[in-house]
Coordinates of C-alpha atoms in Angstrom, one line a residue:
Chain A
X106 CA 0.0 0.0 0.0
X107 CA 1.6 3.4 -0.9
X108 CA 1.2 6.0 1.4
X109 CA -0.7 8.4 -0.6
X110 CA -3.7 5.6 0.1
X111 CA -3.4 5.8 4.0
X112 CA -3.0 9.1 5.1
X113 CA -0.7 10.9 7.9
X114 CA -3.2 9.9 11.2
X115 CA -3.7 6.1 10.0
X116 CA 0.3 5.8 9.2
X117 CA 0.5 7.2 12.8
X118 CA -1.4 4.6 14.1
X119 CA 0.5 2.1 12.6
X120 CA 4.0 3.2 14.0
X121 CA 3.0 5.2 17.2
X122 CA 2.3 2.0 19.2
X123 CA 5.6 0.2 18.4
X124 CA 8.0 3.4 19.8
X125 CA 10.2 2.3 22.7
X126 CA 9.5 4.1 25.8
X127 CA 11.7 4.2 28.6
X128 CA 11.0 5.9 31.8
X129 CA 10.7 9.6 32.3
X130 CA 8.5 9.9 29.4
X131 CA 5.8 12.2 30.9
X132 CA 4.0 13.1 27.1
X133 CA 5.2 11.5 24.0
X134 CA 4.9 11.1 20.4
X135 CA 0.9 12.6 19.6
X136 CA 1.2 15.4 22.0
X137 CA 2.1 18.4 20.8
X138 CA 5.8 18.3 22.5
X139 CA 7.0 15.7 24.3
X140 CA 7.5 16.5 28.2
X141 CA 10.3 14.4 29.9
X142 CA 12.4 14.3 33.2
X143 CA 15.1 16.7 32.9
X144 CA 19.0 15.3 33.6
X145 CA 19.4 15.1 37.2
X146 CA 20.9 18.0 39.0
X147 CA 24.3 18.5 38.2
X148 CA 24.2 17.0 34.6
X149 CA 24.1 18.9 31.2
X150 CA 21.4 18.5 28.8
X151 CA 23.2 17.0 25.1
X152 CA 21.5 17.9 22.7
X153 CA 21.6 16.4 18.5
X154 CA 20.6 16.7 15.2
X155 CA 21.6 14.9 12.3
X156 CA 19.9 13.6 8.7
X157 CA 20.1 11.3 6.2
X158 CA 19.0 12.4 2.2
X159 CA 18.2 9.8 0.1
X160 CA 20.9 9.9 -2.6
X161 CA 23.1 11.8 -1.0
X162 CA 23.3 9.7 2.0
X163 CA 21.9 6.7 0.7
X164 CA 20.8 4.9 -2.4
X165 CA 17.2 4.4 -3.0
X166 CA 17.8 0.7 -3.2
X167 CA 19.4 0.4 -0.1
X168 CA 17.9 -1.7 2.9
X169 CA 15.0 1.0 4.3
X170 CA 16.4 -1.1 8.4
X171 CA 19.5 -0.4 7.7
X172 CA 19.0 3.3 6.5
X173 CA 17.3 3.8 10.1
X174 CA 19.5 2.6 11.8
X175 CA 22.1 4.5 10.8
X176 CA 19.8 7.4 11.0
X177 CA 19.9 6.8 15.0
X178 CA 23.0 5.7 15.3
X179 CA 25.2 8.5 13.5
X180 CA 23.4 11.5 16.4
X181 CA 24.4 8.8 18.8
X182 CA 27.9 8.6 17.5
X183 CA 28.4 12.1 18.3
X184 CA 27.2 11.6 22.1
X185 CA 29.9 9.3 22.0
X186 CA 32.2 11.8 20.6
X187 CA 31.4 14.2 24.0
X188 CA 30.8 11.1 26.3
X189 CA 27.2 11.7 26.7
X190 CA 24.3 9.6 27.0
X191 CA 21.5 9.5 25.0
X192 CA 17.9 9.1 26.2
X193 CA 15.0 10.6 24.3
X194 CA 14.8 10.7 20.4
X195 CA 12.9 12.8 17.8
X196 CA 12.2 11.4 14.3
X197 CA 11.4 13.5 11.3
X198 CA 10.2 11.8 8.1
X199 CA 10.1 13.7 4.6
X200 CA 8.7 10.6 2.5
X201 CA 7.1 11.3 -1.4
X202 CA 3.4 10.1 -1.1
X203 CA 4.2 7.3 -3.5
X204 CA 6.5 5.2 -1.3
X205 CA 5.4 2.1 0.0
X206 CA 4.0 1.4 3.6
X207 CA 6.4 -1.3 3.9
X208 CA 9.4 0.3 3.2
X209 CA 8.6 3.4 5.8
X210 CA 7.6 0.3 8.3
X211 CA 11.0 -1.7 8.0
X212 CA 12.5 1.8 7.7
X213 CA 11.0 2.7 11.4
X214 CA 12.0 -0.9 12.2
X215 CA 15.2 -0.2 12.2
X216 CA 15.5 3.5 13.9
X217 CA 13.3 1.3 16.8
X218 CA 16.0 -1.4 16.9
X219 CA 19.0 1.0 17.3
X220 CA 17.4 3.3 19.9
X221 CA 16.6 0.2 21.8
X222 CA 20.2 -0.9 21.5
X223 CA 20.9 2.2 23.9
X224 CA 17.8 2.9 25.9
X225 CA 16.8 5.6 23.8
X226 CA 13.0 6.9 23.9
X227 CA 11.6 7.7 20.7
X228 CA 9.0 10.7 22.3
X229 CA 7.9 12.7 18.9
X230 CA 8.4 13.8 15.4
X231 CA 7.0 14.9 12.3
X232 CA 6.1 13.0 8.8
X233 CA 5.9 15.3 5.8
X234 CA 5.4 14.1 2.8
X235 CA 7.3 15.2 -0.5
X236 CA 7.9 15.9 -3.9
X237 CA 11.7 15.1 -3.8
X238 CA 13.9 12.2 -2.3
X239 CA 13.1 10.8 1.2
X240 CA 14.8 12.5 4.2
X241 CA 15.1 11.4 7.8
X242 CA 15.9 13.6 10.4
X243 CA 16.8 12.7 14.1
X244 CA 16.9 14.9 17.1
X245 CA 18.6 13.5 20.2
X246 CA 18.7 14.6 23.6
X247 CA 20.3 13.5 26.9
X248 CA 22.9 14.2 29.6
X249 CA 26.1 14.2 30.3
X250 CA 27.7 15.0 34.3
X251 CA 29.2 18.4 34.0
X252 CA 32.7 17.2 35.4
X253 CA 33.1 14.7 32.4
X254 CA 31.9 16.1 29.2
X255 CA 34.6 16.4 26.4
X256 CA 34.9 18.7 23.2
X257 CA 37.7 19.0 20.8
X258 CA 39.4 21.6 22.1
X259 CA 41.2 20.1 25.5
X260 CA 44.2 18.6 23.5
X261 CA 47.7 19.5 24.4
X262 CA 51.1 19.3 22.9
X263 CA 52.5 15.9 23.7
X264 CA 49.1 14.1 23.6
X265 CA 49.5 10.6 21.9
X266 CA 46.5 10.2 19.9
X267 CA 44.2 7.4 19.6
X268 CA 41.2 5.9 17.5
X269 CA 39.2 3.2 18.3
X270 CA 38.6 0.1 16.0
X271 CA 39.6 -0.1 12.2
X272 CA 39.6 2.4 9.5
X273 CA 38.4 2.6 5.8
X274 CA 36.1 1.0 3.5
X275 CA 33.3 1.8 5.2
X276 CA 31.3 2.4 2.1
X277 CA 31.2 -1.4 1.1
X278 CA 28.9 -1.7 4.3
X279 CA 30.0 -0.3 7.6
X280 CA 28.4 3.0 7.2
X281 CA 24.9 1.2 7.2
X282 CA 25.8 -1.1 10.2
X283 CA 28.2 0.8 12.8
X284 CA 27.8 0.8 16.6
X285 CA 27.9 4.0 17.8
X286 CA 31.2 3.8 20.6
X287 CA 29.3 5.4 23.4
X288 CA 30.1 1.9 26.0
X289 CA 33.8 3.1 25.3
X290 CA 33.8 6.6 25.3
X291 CA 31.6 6.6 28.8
X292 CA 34.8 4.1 29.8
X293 CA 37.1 5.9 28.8
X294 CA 35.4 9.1 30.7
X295 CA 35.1 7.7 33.8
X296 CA 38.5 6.0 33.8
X297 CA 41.1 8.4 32.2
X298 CA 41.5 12.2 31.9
X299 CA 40.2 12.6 28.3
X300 CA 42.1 15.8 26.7
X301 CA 40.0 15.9 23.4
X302 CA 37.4 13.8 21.5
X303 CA 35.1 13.6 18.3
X304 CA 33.8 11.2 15.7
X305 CA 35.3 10.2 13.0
X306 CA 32.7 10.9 10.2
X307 CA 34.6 12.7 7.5
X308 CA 37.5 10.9 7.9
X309 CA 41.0 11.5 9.7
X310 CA 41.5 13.6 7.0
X311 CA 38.9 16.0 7.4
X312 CA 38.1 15.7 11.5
X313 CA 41.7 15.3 12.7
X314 CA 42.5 18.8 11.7
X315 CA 39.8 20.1 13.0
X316 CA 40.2 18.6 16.3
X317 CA 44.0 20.5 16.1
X318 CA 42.2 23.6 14.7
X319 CA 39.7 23.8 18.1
X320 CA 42.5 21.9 20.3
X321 CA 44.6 25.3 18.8
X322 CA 47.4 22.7 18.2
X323 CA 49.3 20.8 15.4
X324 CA 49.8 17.0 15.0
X325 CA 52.1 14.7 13.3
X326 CA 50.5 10.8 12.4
X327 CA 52.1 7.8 11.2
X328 CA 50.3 6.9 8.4
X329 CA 52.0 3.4 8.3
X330 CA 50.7 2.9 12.2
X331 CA 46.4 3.4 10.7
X332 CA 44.4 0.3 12.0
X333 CA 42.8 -0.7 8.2
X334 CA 39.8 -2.0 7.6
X335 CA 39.7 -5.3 6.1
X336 CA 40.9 -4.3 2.4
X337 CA 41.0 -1.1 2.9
X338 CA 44.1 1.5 1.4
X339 CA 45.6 4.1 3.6
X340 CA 44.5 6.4 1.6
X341 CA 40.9 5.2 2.6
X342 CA 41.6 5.3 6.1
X343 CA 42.4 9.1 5.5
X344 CA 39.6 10.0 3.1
X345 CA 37.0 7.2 2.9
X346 CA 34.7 8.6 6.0
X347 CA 32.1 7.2 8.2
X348 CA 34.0 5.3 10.5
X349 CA 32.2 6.3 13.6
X350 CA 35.0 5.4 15.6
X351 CA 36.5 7.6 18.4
X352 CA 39.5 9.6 17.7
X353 CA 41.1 11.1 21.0
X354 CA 43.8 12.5 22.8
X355 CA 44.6 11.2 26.3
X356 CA 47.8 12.7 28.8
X357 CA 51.1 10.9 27.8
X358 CA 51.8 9.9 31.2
X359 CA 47.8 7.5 30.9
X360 CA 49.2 6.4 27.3
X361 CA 50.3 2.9 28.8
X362 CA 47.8 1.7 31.7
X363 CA 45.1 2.7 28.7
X364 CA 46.3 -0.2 26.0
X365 CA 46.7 -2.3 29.0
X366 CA 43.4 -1.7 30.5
X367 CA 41.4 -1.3 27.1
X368 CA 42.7 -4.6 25.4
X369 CA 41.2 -6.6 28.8
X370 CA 37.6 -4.5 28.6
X371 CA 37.3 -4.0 24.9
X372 CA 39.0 -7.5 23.6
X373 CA 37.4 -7.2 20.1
X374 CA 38.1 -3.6 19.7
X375 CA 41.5 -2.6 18.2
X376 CA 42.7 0.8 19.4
X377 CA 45.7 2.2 18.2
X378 CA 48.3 5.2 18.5
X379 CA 48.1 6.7 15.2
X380 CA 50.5 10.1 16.6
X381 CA 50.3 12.7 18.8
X382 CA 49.8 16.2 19.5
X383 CA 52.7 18.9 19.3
X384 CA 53.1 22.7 18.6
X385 CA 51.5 23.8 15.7
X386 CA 53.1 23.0 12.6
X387 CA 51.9 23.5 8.9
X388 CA 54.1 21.0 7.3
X389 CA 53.5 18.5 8.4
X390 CA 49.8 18.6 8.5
X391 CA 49.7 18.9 4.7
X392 CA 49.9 15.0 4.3
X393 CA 46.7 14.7 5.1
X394 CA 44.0 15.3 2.3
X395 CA 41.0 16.6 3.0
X396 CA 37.4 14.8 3.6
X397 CA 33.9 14.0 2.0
X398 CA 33.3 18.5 1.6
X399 CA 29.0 18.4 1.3
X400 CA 27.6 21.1 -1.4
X401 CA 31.3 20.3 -3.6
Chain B
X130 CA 26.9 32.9 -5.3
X131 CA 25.6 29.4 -5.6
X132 CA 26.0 27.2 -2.2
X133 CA 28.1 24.4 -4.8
X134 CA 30.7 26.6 -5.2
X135 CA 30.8 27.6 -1.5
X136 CA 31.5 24.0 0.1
X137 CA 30.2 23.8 3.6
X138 CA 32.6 24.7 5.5
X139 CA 32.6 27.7 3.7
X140 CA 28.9 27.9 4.1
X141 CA 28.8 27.2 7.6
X142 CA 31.7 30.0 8.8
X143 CA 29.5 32.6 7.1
X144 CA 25.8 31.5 9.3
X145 CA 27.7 30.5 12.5
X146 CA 29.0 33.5 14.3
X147 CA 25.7 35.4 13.9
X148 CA 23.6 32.4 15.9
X149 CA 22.1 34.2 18.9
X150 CA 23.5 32.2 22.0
X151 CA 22.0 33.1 25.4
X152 CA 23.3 31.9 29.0
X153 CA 23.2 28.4 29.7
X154 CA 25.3 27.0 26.7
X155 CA 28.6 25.7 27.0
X156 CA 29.4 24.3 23.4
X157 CA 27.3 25.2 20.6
X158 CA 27.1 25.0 17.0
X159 CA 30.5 23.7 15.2
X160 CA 30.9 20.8 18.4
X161 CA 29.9 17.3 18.1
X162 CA 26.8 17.7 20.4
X163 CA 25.1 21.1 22.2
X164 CA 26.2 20.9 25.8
X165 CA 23.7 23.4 28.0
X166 CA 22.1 23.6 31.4
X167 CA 19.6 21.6 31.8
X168 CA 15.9 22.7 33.4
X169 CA 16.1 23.7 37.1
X170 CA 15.4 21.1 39.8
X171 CA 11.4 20.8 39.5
X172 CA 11.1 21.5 36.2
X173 CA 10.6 19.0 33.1
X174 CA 12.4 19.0 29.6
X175 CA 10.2 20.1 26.7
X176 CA 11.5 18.7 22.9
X177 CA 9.6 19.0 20.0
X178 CA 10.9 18.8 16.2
X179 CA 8.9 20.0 13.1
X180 CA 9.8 20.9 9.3
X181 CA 8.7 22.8 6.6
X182 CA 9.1 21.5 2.8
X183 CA 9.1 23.4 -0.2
X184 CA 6.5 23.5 -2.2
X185 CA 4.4 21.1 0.4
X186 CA 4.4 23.8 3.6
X187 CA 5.5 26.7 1.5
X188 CA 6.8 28.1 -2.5
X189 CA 9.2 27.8 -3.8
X190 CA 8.4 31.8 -4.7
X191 CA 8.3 32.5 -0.6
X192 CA 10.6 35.2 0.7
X193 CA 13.1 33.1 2.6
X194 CA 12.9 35.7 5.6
X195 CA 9.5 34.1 6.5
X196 CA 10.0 30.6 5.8
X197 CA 12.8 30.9 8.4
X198 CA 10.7 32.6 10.4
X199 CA 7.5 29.9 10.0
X200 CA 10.6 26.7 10.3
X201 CA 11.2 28.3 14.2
X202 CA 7.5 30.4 14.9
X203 CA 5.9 26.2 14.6
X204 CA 7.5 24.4 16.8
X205 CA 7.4 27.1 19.4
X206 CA 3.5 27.4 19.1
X207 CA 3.8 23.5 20.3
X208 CA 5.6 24.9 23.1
X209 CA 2.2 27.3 23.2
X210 CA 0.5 24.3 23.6
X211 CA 1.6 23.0 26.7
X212 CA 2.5 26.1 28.2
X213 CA 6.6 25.4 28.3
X214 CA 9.2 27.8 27.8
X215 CA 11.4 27.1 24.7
X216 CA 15.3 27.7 25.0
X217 CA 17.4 26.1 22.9
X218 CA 17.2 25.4 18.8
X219 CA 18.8 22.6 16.6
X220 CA 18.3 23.4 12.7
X221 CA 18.7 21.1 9.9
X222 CA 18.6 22.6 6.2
X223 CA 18.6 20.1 3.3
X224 CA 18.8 22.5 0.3
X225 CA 20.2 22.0 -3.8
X226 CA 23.7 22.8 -4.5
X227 CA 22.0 25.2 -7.0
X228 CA 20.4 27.4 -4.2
X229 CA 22.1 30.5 -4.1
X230 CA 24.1 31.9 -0.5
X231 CA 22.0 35.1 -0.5
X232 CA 18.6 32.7 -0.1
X233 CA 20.3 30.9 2.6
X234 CA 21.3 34.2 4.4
X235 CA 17.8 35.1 3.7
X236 CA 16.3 32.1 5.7
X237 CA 18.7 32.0 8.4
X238 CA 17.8 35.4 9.2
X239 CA 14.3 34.8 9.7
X240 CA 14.8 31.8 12.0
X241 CA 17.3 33.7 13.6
X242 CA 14.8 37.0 14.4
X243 CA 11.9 34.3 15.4
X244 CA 14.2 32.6 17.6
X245 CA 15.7 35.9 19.3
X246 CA 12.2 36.7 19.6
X247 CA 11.4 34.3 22.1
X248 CA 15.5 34.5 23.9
X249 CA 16.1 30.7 22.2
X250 CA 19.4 30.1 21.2
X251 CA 20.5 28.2 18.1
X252 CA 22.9 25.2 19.9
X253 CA 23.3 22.9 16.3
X254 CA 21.9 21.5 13.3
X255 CA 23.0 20.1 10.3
X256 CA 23.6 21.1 6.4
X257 CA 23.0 18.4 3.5
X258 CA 22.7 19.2 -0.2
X259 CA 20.1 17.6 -1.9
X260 CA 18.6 16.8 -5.3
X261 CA 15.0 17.6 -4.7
X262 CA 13.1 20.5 -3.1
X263 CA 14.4 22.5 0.3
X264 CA 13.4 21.1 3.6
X265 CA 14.3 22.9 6.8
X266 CA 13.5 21.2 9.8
X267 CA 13.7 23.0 13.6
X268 CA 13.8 21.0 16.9
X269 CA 13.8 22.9 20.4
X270 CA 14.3 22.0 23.7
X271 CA 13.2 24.1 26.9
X272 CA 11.2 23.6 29.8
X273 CA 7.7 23.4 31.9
X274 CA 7.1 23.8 35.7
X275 CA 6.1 19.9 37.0
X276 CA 2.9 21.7 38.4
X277 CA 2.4 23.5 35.3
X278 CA 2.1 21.7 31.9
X279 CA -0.7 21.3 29.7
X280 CA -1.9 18.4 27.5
X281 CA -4.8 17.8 25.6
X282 CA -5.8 15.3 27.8
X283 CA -7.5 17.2 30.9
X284 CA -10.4 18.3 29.3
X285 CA -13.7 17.4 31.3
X286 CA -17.5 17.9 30.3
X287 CA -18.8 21.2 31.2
X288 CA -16.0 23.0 30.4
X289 CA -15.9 26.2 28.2
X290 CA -13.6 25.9 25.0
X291 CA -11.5 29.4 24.2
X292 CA -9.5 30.2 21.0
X293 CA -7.4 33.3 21.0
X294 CA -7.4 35.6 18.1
X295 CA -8.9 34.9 14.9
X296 CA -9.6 32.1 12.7
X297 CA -9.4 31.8 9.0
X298 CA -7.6 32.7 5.5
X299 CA -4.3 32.1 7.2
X300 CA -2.5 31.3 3.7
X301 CA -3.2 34.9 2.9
X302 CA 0.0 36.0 4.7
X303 CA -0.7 35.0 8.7
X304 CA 0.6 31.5 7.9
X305 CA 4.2 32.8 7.2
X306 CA 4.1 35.7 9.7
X307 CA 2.3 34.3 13.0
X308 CA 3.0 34.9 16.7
X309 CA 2.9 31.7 18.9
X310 CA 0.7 32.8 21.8
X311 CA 3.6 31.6 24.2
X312 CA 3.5 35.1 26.3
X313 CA -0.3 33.9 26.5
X314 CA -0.5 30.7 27.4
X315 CA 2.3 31.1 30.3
X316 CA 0.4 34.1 31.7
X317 CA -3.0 31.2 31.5
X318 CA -1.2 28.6 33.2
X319 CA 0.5 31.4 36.2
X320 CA -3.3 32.2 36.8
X321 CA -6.0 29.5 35.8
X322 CA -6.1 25.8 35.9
X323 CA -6.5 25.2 32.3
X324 CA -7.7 21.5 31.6
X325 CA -6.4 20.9 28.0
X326 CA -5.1 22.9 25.5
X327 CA -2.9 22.7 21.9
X328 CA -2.3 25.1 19.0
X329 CA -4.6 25.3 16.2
X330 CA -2.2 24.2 13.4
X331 CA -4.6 21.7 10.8
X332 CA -7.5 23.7 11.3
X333 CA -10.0 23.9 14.2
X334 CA -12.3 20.9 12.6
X335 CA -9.3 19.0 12.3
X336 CA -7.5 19.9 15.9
X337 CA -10.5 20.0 17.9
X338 CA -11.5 16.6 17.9
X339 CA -8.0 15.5 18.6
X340 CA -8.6 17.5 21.8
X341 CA -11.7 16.2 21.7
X342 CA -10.7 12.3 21.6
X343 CA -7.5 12.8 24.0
X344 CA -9.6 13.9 26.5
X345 CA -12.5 11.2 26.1
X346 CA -15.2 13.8 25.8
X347 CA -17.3 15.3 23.2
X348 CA -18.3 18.9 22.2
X349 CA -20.5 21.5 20.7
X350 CA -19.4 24.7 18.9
X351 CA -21.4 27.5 17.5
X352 CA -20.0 28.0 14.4
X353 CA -21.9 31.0 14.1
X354 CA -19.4 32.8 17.0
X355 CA -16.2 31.7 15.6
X356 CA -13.9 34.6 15.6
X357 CA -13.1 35.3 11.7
X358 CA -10.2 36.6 10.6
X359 CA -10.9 39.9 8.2
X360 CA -12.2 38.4 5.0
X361 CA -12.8 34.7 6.0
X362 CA -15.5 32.5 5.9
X363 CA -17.3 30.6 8.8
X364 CA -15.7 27.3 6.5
X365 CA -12.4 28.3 6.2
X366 CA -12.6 29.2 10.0
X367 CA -13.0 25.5 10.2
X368 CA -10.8 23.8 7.4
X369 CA -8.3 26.2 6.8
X370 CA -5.7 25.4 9.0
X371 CA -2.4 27.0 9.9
X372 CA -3.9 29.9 12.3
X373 CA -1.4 28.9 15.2
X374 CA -3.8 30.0 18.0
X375 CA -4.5 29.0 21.2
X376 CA -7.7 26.4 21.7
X377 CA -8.4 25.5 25.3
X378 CA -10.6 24.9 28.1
X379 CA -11.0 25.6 31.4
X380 CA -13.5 25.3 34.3
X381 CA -16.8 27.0 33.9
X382 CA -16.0 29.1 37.2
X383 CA -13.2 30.8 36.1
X384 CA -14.7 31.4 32.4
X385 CA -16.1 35.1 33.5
X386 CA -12.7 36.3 35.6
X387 CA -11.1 34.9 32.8
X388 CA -12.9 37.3 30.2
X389 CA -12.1 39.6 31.9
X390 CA -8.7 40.3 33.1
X391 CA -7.9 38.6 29.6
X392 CA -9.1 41.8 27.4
X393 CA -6.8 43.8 29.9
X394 CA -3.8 41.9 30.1
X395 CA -3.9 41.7 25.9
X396 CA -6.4 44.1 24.9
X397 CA -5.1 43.7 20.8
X398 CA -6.0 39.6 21.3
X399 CA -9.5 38.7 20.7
X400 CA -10.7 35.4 23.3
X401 CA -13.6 33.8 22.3
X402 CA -15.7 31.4 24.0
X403 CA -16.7 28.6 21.0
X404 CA -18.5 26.8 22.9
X405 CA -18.1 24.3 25.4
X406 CA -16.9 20.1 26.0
X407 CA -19.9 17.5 27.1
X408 CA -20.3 13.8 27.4
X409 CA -19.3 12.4 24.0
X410 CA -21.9 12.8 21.5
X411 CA -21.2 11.8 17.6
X412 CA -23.9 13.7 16.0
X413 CA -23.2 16.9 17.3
X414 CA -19.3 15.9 16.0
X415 CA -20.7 16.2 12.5
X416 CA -20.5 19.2 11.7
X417 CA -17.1 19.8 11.6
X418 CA -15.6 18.7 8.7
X419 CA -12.0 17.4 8.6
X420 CA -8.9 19.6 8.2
X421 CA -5.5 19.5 6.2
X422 CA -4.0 15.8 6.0
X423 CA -1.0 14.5 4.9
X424 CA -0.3 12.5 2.2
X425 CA -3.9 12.9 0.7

């Protein structure tokens, strides 16, 4: 059945009941906001916004689960990014009129599964309906305790630098089917003094810099030292993008007891010194090529 | 200038730095995630999203100016609705490459007067090129007093059913340039126990009976004292939609105080009594015929 055939109130009632809820949900999706319990005294509020386009995000053939899954999971990446935790989730849908109810159901499917996989409350949105390609839209919000947030701008000259996991390739599948590193970033948080941290969804090549740029410091990498993906080039590792891992810069002096500890929480995880921090230098940044640039 | 020969970096270090940022935020637009205080102890979180697509919610012809404005004014007349305070704004635009800077500027400068409006700061959001028509979608989080939020559940049989201002011919130039009665509905809730309310958004035969339904009563209008805006119809007081004012009831006590300490406290904002909720009753239900919906 295409959508154009149901209407906006009866596609509602098919996907309203099915939302995970979680507690502190005080009004949810079919109110006209959602109300929720604030973070508790002393936290932040995080708040999120990310979308996918259709085309330029993802091909209209691909899997409509995997496309929202990733739609959740790339807001929650960037919790990860400042240590956060994610709680309560709000969906916009811009579908054309002649897509099929199936395809939105298995899409929703999907963005259910991986807000379930961490907690998350899906408490509202909007569906629109369109004249161009399909959009999804997903606003996140949740906490963070005000002594452990991290941004990109705590790095420090002599910082060794980390990522998480493998890089590259993650067009051939990865970018549909990541896991957001929240587990290790909120380990990481409460275990070590974390300098600096972000997502790595441009690629190295495009976020490193800009972790130096808003860290106000250069770097210096090993390109030989990159964890690959399976097949993957070093030159993919720079430039390829949507890697979702953690890149992050840690005091030298935590550098050992951190591969120690890591390798006995995280077993299946490979994380990796790719450099380090130092004074600014223009040089040898330059190796590095820029990033996926949208609107070129 | 055309956005694809701008890049988004490019884009984004020309919109940034005018985002109006009020207390409370620690990282903003250009970090991973907003970081800001959350609601004081007592108080609830508020989060609402909503879009507006061109050509479905506005022209392509539209001065950008308003549509900015309209993308922040909507979701904030949800905050109307349930009397909450909005504070903070994420903002996704999915726009061609071929759109030009200046539109852009245009729009952002709208959202940015509507949110300054209200003292909401823009935390976030998002950019993405597209191949089909310009979506901008706006999701806000803020805050309610526990004691103090408003659903469209409460409503109880007896009670007399308000709108504020006038009702009608919106897409004659209201729907692009409306207030969202939030100055109103706080100063309801700090001085009357209102029952249920929402924002008139699909039209008052569409909305009503959602009100209607939520709060497992029925109701009778006389259509003939709808407040018409100049040069509409009793119908399109009904069906038009989009006139973003205040529908709620209260207790029959406090109808007359209310009245009257209303027409002082905004003597340029009409309040009319509709009518009134009562035990459910289908036929009287009839006459309203149904509003704007989606994907029909």
């Amino acid at each position: 059945m295409k959508l154009r055939e149901l209407g906006e109130d009866r596609l509602l009632a098919r996907l309203l009941p099915a939302l995970p809820i979680h507690s502190g949900v005080i009004a949810g999706a079919g109110d006209d906001c959602a109300i929720v319990d604030g973070p508790k005294k002393g936290n932040l509020l995080v708040l999120k916004t990310d979308c996918l386009v259709e085309r330029i995000h993802f091909k209209a053939s691909a899997d409509p689960a995997l496309v929202g899954w990733k739609a959740m999971m790339r807001p929650l990446s960037d919790f990860a990014a400042v240590s956060g935790l994610p709680e309560f989730a709000l969906i916009t849908l811009i579908v054309p009129a002649t897509k099929s109810l199936s395809w939105v159901e298995k899409l929703c499917r999907g963005t259910r599964r991986a807000a379930s996989r961490f907690s998350v409350s899906i408490v509202g949105g909007e569906t629109s309906s369109a004249t161009g390609p399909t959009a999804i839209s997903v606003s996140v919000a949740g906490f963070v305790e005000r002594k452990r947030f991290v941004t990109r701008r705590g790095g420090k000259p002599g910082d060794p630098l980390f990522v998480s996991g493998r890089l590259g390739g993650a067009l051939r599948g990865k970018h549909l089917r990541f896991m957001p590193r929240i587990e290790e970033s909120r380990w990481l948080t409460a275990n070590f003094r974390v300098h600096a941290m972000m997502d790595l969804s441009d690629g190295l090549g495009a976020d490193l810099p800009r972790l130096a740029k808003a860290s106000k410091v250069g770097f210096k990498i090993d390109v030989e030292q990159l964890p690959l993906a399976s097949g993957a080039t070093i030159a993919g590792a720079i430039s390829d993008g949507e890697d979702y891992e953690l890149l992050f810069a840690v005091s030298a002096r935590d550098s050992a007891r951190l591969q120690a500890i890591w390798k006995r929480r995280f077993p299946r995880l490979a994380l990796t010194q790719i450099g380090s921090l130092n004074r600014r230098s223009k040089i040898e940044n330059r190796k590095l090529s820029s990033g996926y640039v949208h609107f070129q």
